[in-house]
Coordinates of C-alpha atoms in Angstrom, one line a residue:
M28 CA 24.0 24.2 -10.5
A29 CA 24.3 23.3 -6.9
E30 CA 28.6 24.6 -6.2
Q31 CA 30.3 21.8 -5.9
R32 CA 31.9 20.7 -1.7
K33 CA 34.9 20.3 -0.9
D34 CA 35.3 16.8 0.8
H35 CA 35.8 17.3 4.3
Y36 CA 39.1 15.3 4.6
E37 CA 40.5 17.9 2.7
V38 CA 38.9 21.0 4.2
L39 CA 41.1 20.5 7.5
G40 CA 44.1 19.4 5.7
V41 CA 43.9 14.9 6.7
G42 CA 44.4 11.7 5.2
R43 CA 41.6 9.8 5.7
S44 CA 43.6 6.9 7.8
A45 CA 44.7 9.9 9.9
S46 CA 43.3 9.3 13.8
D47 CA 40.9 11.0 16.5
D48 CA 43.8 12.5 16.7
D49 CA 45.1 14.1 14.1
I50 CA 41.3 15.3 12.7
K51 CA 42.0 17.5 16.0
K52 CA 44.6 19.0 16.6
A53 CA 44.6 20.3 12.3
Y54 CA 40.8 22.1 13.4
R55 CA 42.3 23.1 16.4
K56 CA 45.2 24.6 14.6
L57 CA 42.7 25.6 11.7
A58 CA 39.9 27.1 13.7
K59 CA 42.9 29.6 15.7
E60 CA 43.3 31.0 12.5
N61 CA 39.8 31.7 11.4
H62 CA 38.0 32.2 13.9
P63 CA 35.6 34.9 13.9
D64 CA 36.4 37.4 16.3
L65 CA 40.3 36.1 15.4
N66 CA 39.5 37.8 12.4
P67 CA 37.0 40.8 12.3
G68 CA 35.0 41.7 9.4
D69 CA 37.2 39.4 7.1
K70 CA 34.3 37.4 5.2
A71 CA 36.5 34.6 4.2
A72 CA 38.0 33.3 7.3
E73 CA 34.5 33.5 8.0
A74 CA 33.1 31.4 5.9
K75 CA 36.6 29.3 6.2
F76 CA 36.0 29.3 9.8
K77 CA 32.2 27.1 9.3
E78 CA 33.5 25.1 7.1
I79 CA 36.0 23.7 9.0
S80 CA 33.4 23.6 12.3
A81 CA 31.3 21.5 10.5
A82 CA 34.7 19.1 8.6
Y83 CA 35.1 19.0 12.7
E84 CA 32.0 18.3 13.5
T85 CA 31.5 15.4 10.9
L86 CA 34.9 13.7 11.2
S87 CA 35.0 13.5 15.2
D88 CA 31.5 11.6 15.6
P89 CA 32.7 7.9 14.3
D90 CA 29.6 6.8 13.4
K91 CA 28.8 10.4 11.5
R92 CA 32.7 8.9 10.1
S93 CA 31.6 5.9 8.7
R94 CA 28.6 7.1 7.4
Y95 CA 30.9 9.7 5.2
D96 CA 33.3 7.3 4.3
R97 CA 30.6 5.9 2.4
Y98 CA 28.2 8.1 1.5
G99 CA 30.1 11.2 1.2
H100 CA 27.4 14.2 1.1
T101 CA 25.5 12.4 -0.3
D102 CA 24.1 10.9 3.2
P103 CA 20.7 11.0 3.7
Q104 CA 21.0 10.9 7.9
A105 CA 23.0 13.9 7.6
G106 CA 20.9 16.4 5.8
Y107 CA 23.8 17.7 3.6
G108 CA 22.9 18.3 -0.5
G109 CA 18.9 19.3 -0.6
P110 CA 18.6 23.0 -0.4
G111 CA 19.0 24.8 1.6
G112 CA 23.1 23.1 1.3
F113 CA 24.1 22.7 4.7
G114 CA 20.9 21.1 5.3
G115 CA 20.6 21.6 9.3
F116 CA 23.8 23.6 10.2
E117 CA 22.8 27.1 10.5
D118 CA 21.2 26.1 14.7
F119 CA 24.9 24.8 15.2
D120 CA 26.7 26.6 17.5
L121 CA 30.3 26.7 16.2
G122 CA 31.7 28.5 19.8
S123 CA 30.8 25.5 21.2
I124 CA 34.1 23.7 19.2
F125 CA 36.3 26.3 19.3
E126 CA 35.1 26.9 23.3
S127 CA 35.6 23.6 24.0
F128 CA 38.7 23.7 22.8
F129 CA 40.2 27.3 23.5
G130 CA 37.9 27.9 26.5
G131 CA 35.8 30.8 24.1
F132 CA 36.8 33.8 23.9
G133 CA 37.0 36.8 26.8
G134 CA 36.0 33.5 29.8
S135 CA 32.1 32.6 31.6
A136 CA 30.4 33.4 34.6
Q137 CA 31.1 30.2 35.2
R138 CA 34.2 30.1 34.6
R139 CA 35.1 33.3 36.9
N140 CA 33.0 32.6 39.4
A141 CA 35.0 29.1 39.6
P142 CA 36.8 28.4 43.3
R143 CA 41.0 30.0 42.8
R144 CA 43.0 28.7 44.4
G145 CA 45.3 31.5 46.7
D146 CA 48.9 32.8 45.3
S147 CA 51.9 31.6 47.0
I148 CA 54.4 33.7 48.9
R149 CA 57.4 33.9 48.6
L150 CA 59.9 35.4 51.2
S151 CA 63.4 34.7 52.6
L152 CA 64.7 33.2 56.2
G153 CA 68.5 33.1 57.3
L154 CA 70.1 31.0 59.3
T155 CA 72.8 30.6 61.8
F156 CA 75.0 27.0 60.3
E157 CA 73.4 25.4 63.5
E158 CA 69.9 26.0 63.3
A159 CA 70.6 24.6 58.8
V160 CA 72.0 22.0 60.4
F161 CA 69.3 20.7 63.7
G162 CA 66.4 22.2 62.3
C163 CA 65.1 25.3 64.6
S164 CA 61.7 27.2 65.0
K165 CA 61.5 30.4 63.6
E166 CA 58.9 33.5 63.6
I167 CA 58.1 35.0 60.4
T168 CA 55.5 38.4 59.8
L169 CA 53.6 37.2 56.8
N170 CA 51.8 40.4 54.9
R171 CA 48.9 38.0 53.5
I172 CA 45.6 38.4 51.5
E173 CA 42.6 36.8 54.0
K174 CA 39.2 36.5 54.5
C175 CA 37.8 39.7 55.6
D176 CA 36.3 39.4 58.5
K177 CA 33.6 41.9 58.8
C178 CA 31.3 40.1 55.6
G179 CA 33.8 36.6 55.8
G180 CA 34.8 36.9 52.0
S181 CA 30.8 37.8 50.5
G182 CA 32.5 41.4 50.0
A183 CA 28.5 41.7 50.4
S184 CA 27.5 44.2 53.9
E185 CA 26.2 42.5 57.1
G186 CA 23.1 40.5 56.9
T187 CA 22.5 41.3 52.6
G188 CA 23.4 39.1 49.0
A189 CA 25.0 39.3 45.5
D190 CA 22.2 39.4 43.5
S191 CA 21.4 37.6 39.7
C192 CA 22.8 40.6 37.7
A193 CA 19.6 41.3 35.6
A194 CA 21.5 42.4 32.8
C195 CA 23.0 39.0 31.7
G196 CA 20.6 36.8 33.6
G197 CA 23.8 34.7 36.1
A198 CA 25.6 33.9 33.0
G199 CA 28.6 37.0 33.1
Q200 CA 27.8 36.7 29.2
V201 CA 25.4 38.7 26.5
R202 CA 24.8 36.7 23.7
T203 CA 24.5 37.9 19.9
V204 CA 22.7 35.9 16.9
R205 CA 23.6 37.2 13.6
R206 CA 21.8 35.4 10.3
T207 CA 24.0 35.6 7.6
P208 CA 23.9 34.0 4.2
L209 CA 26.0 30.6 5.6
G210 CA 23.5 30.1 8.2
S211 CA 23.8 32.1 12.5
M212 CA 26.9 33.0 14.1
Q213 CA 26.7 33.8 17.7
T214 CA 29.1 36.0 20.0
A215 CA 29.5 36.4 23.5
E216 CA 30.9 39.5 24.5
E217 CA 31.2 40.4 28.7
C218 CA 28.2 41.4 30.3
K219 CA 29.2 45.3 31.3
A220 CA 27.3 45.3 34.3
C221 CA 28.7 42.9 35.6
G222 CA 32.6 43.4 34.9
G223 CA 31.7 39.0 33.4
R224 CA 30.6 37.6 37.4
G225 CA 27.1 37.3 36.7
K226 CA 26.7 39.0 40.1
I227 CA 25.9 42.7 41.3
I228 CA 26.6 43.6 45.7
K229 CA 24.4 46.1 45.9
N230 CA 25.2 46.7 49.2
P231 CA 29.2 46.6 50.0
C232 CA 30.8 45.7 52.9
A233 CA 32.1 49.3 54.6
E234 CA 35.8 47.5 55.2
C235 CA 36.7 45.9 52.0
R236 CA 34.5 47.7 49.8
G237 CA 32.8 44.3 48.6
V238 CA 35.7 43.0 47.6
G239 CA 36.2 40.3 49.7
L240 CA 39.0 40.1 51.4
A241 CA 41.9 42.6 53.5
R242 CA 45.2 42.3 53.5
R243 CA 47.2 42.2 57.5
K244 CA 50.3 41.7 59.5
V245 CA 50.9 38.5 61.0
A246 CA 52.8 36.0 62.9
V247 CA 53.5 32.7 62.0
T248 CA 56.0 30.0 63.6
V249 CA 57.7 28.6 61.3
N250 CA 59.5 24.2 61.8
V251 CA 63.2 24.2 60.4
P252 CA 63.5 21.2 58.7
A253 CA 67.1 19.9 60.1
G254 CA 69.8 19.3 57.3
I255 CA 69.0 22.2 54.9
D256 CA 71.1 24.2 52.7
G257 CA 71.9 27.5 52.0
G258 CA 69.0 28.0 49.0
Q259 CA 67.2 25.1 49.2
T260 CA 63.0 25.6 49.4
F261 CA 61.1 24.8 52.1
T262 CA 56.7 25.3 51.8
L263 CA 54.0 25.5 53.9
R264 CA 51.0 24.9 52.9
G265 CA 48.3 27.1 53.1
Q266 CA 49.6 29.9 55.1
G267 CA 50.0 32.2 51.4
N268 CA 47.2 33.9 49.9
A269 CA 43.2 33.0 50.5
G270 CA 41.6 31.9 47.7
L271 CA 39.2 32.7 45.3
N272 CA 35.0 32.1 45.3
G273 CA 35.8 29.4 48.4
G274 CA 38.9 28.4 46.6
P275 CA 41.9 27.2 49.0
S276 CA 44.9 29.2 50.2
G277 CA 48.0 29.1 48.6
D278 CA 51.8 28.3 50.0
V279 CA 54.1 30.5 51.8
L280 CA 57.3 29.0 49.4
V281 CA 60.7 30.0 51.9
T282 CA 64.2 30.0 51.1
V283 CA 66.6 30.4 53.2
S284 CA 70.1 31.2 53.3
V285 CA 73.2 30.3 56.0
A286 CA 75.8 31.8 57.4
P287 CA 79.3 30.9 57.1
H288 CA 81.2 28.2 59.8
K289 CA 84.1 30.2 61.0
L290 CA 85.4 26.4 61.5
F291 CA 83.6 24.1 59.0
S292 CA 82.5 23.3 55.9
R293 CA 79.3 21.8 54.2
D294 CA 78.7 20.0 50.9
G295 CA 76.1 18.0 51.2
T296 CA 75.6 16.1 54.0
A297 CA 79.5 16.0 54.7
L298 CA 81.1 18.1 57.0
H299 CA 84.8 19.6 56.6
C300 CA 87.7 21.1 58.9
E301 CA 91.8 21.7 59.1
M302 CA 93.1 20.5 61.3
P303 CA 96.9 21.7 62.5
V304 CA 99.0 19.3 64.2
T305 CA 102.8 19.7 65.1
F306 CA 106.0 17.6 63.1
A307 CA 106.1 15.6 66.7
Q308 CA 102.2 14.7 66.8
A309 CA 102.2 14.0 63.4
A310 CA 105.6 11.6 63.8
L311 CA 105.3 9.6 66.7
G312 CA 101.4 10.3 66.7
A313 CA 98.2 10.7 69.1
E314 CA 96.3 11.5 70.8
L315 CA 93.6 14.5 69.4
E316 CA 90.9 16.4 71.0
V317 CA 89.1 16.9 67.4
P318 CA 86.3 19.5 67.1
T319 CA 82.8 18.4 65.7
I320 CA 79.1 20.0 65.8
D321 CA 78.1 18.5 68.3
G322 CA 81.3 19.4 70.5
R323 CA 85.0 18.0 71.1
V324 CA 85.6 13.5 69.8
K325 CA 88.7 10.9 70.6
Y326 CA 91.1 10.7 67.9
T327 CA 94.2 8.3 67.6
L328 CA 96.1 10.1 65.0
P329 CA 98.5 6.8 63.7
E330 CA 102.4 8.1 63.8
G331 CA 103.9 9.3 60.5
T332 CA 100.7 10.5 59.7
Q333 CA 101.7 13.1 56.4
N334 CA 100.9 16.4 55.6
G335 CA 97.5 16.7 53.6
T336 CA 95.8 12.9 55.1
T337 CA 91.8 12.9 55.9
F338 CA 90.2 10.9 58.2
R339 CA 86.8 10.2 58.2
L340 CA 84.2 10.4 61.8
K341 CA 80.8 8.2 60.6
G342 CA 77.9 9.9 61.5
K343 CA 79.2 13.5 63.0
G344 CA 78.1 15.4 59.3
V345 CA 74.6 17.2 58.3
P346 CA 70.6 15.3 58.9
A347 CA 69.4 14.3 55.7
V348 CA 66.0 16.5 55.6
N349 CA 63.6 14.5 56.2
S350 CA 65.7 11.7 57.1
K351 CA 67.5 10.0 59.6
A352 CA 71.0 9.4 57.8
R353 CA 73.5 11.7 58.8
G354 CA 76.5 12.4 57.2
D355 CA 79.9 12.4 57.9
Q356 CA 82.8 14.1 59.3
F357 CA 86.0 14.7 56.8
V358 CA 89.0 15.8 59.2
H359 CA 92.2 17.7 56.7
I360 CA 95.3 17.5 58.5
L361 CA 97.8 20.0 58.2
V362 CA 101.4 19.7 59.6
E363 CA 102.7 22.3 60.7
V364 CA 106.3 23.3 60.0
P365 CA 108.0 24.9 63.6
T366 CA 109.5 28.9 63.1
N367 CA 112.1 30.6 64.7
L368 CA 114.1 27.9 66.3
N369 CA 117.5 28.6 68.1
K370 CA 120.6 27.2 67.6
K371 CA 120.5 24.6 70.0
Q372 CA 116.7 23.9 68.4
K373 CA 118.5 24.1 65.4
D374 CA 121.7 21.2 65.4
L375 CA 118.9 19.1 66.7
I376 CA 117.0 19.2 63.6
K377 CA 120.3 18.4 61.9
E378 CA 121.1 16.1 63.7
F379 CA 117.7 14.1 63.2
G380 CA 118.1 14.8 59.3
E381 CA 120.9 13.0 59.5
Q382 CA 120.1 10.3 61.4
T383 CA 116.6 9.6 59.9
S384 CA 117.8 10.2 56.3
G385 CA 116.1 7.2 54.3
Q386 CA 113.2 7.8 55.9
N387 CA 111.3 9.3 53.9
P388 CA 109.9 7.5 51.0
K389 CA 108.6 10.1 49.3
N390 CA 111.3 12.5 49.5
K391 CA 113.0 9.5 48.1
T392 CA 111.0 8.5 45.0
F393 CA 111.2 11.8 44.2
W394 CA 115.3 11.8 43.2
E395 CA 114.8 8.1 41.2
K396 CA 112.6 10.1 39.0
I397 CA 114.6 13.0 38.6
R398 CA 117.5 10.6 37.3

């Protein structure tokens, strides 16, 4: 009696109304769990893998799925149900579906020899406060990987080149076909002769010893953008390590640190500074010379200015990176109380206090709250 075949939907654990995406996800999960390369010597896993691969081959194809939904395993076009059980399944390459999802095992010469982007280089750069605000040019030294000058990156000595590997025929893999009761199992292993690259350099370059790359120190001038802040990173495109197999070079990622300023502090594009004024200046008002990152500017301090008052100087802050916009500067007033007064000065202040009694609104409000 012929063995009863499992329903394809049951094999993948999905319903008959499952979407193409549901079927694909179910196959990926089961294929990973049961692939022979991950379960060496496990016959049950090998049989299960063949079963789910056959189910996926049918249900992933709209025409085959439609016929299967109508005829089941008796579909005359599918070759199922005949004396051979699986019909034409012996010639089905199980690895082809799995490799399309997971990239196979061990890679291939095509992938190994494909252009690969070079690695990026990270470094730190110290700046003064002014250099960060206004931008600057700096020379940095990179210890990076470049193409070998002698062989131009080929790895072969002058006048020679790489030969196709005779052991694998340039494929980078050696494939083995094993016959099993369930059909043919095809496995692939990395070619030991060429290390999976598919090519062999018989006459390697004496300078780089066949690698095609060399590490060198190079000086590069960089333009630091105006407005950059400590901890931020800017990128030098294509200045990193050389790529492989004709791939592009990586980048250089420069993270800056900024020294503090003796007068200004920074908050984004805003600058802050504290400015001391005398009691007389605060009370009577005064013409001040206020320091900014661009130089001194004049500012009229209004009479009666209180301690802690903040005023703003528009456009005197930090430029926004890669923008014409610029922040503001905020000046915080500190009213100084005189010290080491002589007797005459003290008497004058006492008289002043008596004459201005009641002219301090905050003081008056404070005592009203206490009452």
